[in-house]
Coordinates of C-alpha atoms in Angstrom, one line a residue:
Q193 CA -10.5 -14.3 7.0
V194 CA -8.2 -11.1 7.2
Q195 CA -9.6 -7.7 7.5
L196 CA -7.6 -4.7 6.4
V197 CA -8.3 -1.0 7.1
E198 CA -6.3 1.6 5.3
S199 CA -5.7 5.3 6.5
G200 CA -3.7 8.2 5.6
G201 CA -4.8 9.3 2.1
G202 CA -5.6 12.9 1.2
L203 CA -4.8 15.8 -1.0
V204 CA -1.1 16.9 -1.4
Q205 CA 0.7 19.1 -3.7
P206 CA 3.3 17.9 -6.1
G207 CA 6.6 17.2 -4.6
G208 CA 4.8 16.5 -1.2
S209 CA 4.6 13.4 1.0
L210 CA 2.1 11.1 2.5
R211 CA 2.3 8.1 4.6
L212 CA -0.4 5.4 4.2
S213 CA -1.2 2.9 6.9
C214 CA -2.9 -0.5 6.9
A215 CA -4.1 -2.3 9.9
A216 CA -4.6 -6.0 9.4
S217 CA -6.4 -8.5 11.6
G218 CA -5.2 -12.0 12.5
S219 CA -2.6 -13.7 14.6
S220 CA -0.5 -14.8 11.7
F221 CA 0.3 -11.3 10.4
R222 CA 4.1 -12.0 10.4
V223 CA 3.7 -14.6 7.6
Y224 CA 1.4 -12.5 5.3
V225 CA 2.7 -11.1 2.2
M226 CA 1.5 -7.5 2.2
G227 CA 1.2 -5.0 -0.5
W228 CA -0.1 -1.8 -1.8
Y229 CA -1.9 -1.5 -5.1
R230 CA -3.4 1.7 -6.8
Q231 CA -6.2 2.2 -9.3
A232 CA -6.4 5.5 -11.2
P233 CA -9.6 6.3 -13.0
G234 CA -10.0 4.5 -16.3
K235 CA -7.0 2.2 -15.5
Q236 CA -6.3 -1.2 -14.1
R237 CA -5.3 -1.8 -10.7
E238 CA -1.5 -2.1 -10.4
L239 CA 1.0 -3.3 -7.9
V240 CA 2.9 -0.4 -6.2
A241 CA 4.9 -2.1 -3.5
Q242 CA 5.1 -5.5 -1.8
I243 CA 6.9 -6.8 1.3
T244 CA 7.3 -10.5 2.2
S245 CA 7.3 -12.0 5.6
G246 CA 11.0 -12.0 5.6
G247 CA 11.2 -8.2 4.7
T248 CA 12.0 -8.6 1.1
T249 CA 10.5 -5.7 -1.0
N250 CA 9.6 -5.0 -4.6
Y251 CA 8.4 -1.9 -6.2
A252 CA 6.8 -0.7 -9.5
D253 CA 9.4 1.1 -11.6
S254 CA 7.3 4.3 -11.5
V255 CA 7.7 4.6 -7.6
K256 CA 11.3 3.2 -7.0
G257 CA 13.4 5.8 -5.0
R258 CA 10.3 7.6 -4.0
F259 CA 8.1 5.2 -2.1
T260 CA 9.0 2.9 0.8
I261 CA 7.0 -0.1 2.0
S262 CA 7.6 -1.3 5.6
R263 CA 5.8 -3.5 8.1
D264 CA 5.5 -3.6 12.0
N265 CA 4.7 -7.3 12.8
A266 CA 4.3 -6.4 16.5
K267 CA 1.4 -3.9 15.5
N268 CA 0.0 -5.9 12.5
M269 CA 0.8 -2.8 10.4
V270 CA 2.1 -2.1 7.0
Y271 CA 3.0 1.4 5.8
L272 CA 3.7 3.1 2.6
Q273 CA 5.9 6.2 2.8
M274 CA 5.3 8.3 -0.3
N275 CA 7.7 11.1 -1.3
S276 CA 8.2 13.4 -4.2
L277 CA 4.5 12.8 -5.2
K278 CA 3.5 13.4 -8.7
P279 CA 0.1 14.1 -10.2
E280 CA 0.3 10.7 -11.9
D281 CA 0.3 9.1 -8.4
T282 CA -3.2 10.2 -8.0
A283 CA -5.4 7.0 -7.4
V284 CA -7.2 5.0 -5.0
Y285 CA -4.6 2.9 -3.0
Y286 CA -5.5 -0.5 -1.6
C287 CA -3.8 -2.6 0.9
N288 CA -3.5 -6.3 -0.1
C289 CA -2.7 -9.5 2.0
K290 CA -1.8 -12.7 0.5
Y291 CA -2.2 -15.6 3.0
D292 CA -4.7 -18.4 2.4
N293 CA -6.5 -16.1 0.1
S294 CA -6.0 -12.7 -1.3
Y295 CA -7.6 -10.0 0.8
W296 CA -8.2 -6.2 0.0
G297 CA -9.0 -3.1 2.2
Q298 CA -11.7 -0.7 1.1
G299 CA -9.1 1.8 -0.3
T300 CA -8.0 5.3 0.4
Q301 CA -7.9 8.2 -2.0
V302 CA -4.6 9.9 -2.7
T303 CA -4.8 13.1 -4.8
V304 CA -1.8 14.9 -6.0
S305 CA -2.7 18.5 -7.2
S306 CA -1.7 22.0 -7.0

């Protein structure tokens, strides 16, 4: 069982930045595939960014060049640096771990509005 706790969401103006953090439990963190997903009202949950145990990353086209996913295996942490935020980035952001199963955090709200 892996537990995930997100933090760092909030309200930001268009063009601003936020950094989301996700703390994961377990002693095998370094082999977990970690990702960030988001779900806007009335829409399906979608993959935002993913990072493998080897550090390979992939991003949704809508966030390429603006968001960066990273991980710190020593701290069991994964981060999502979000720059140049747009109103359409508004959503609940969820941390995800793929290991023996797929695990989800509780989500953190990101609102981009002036």
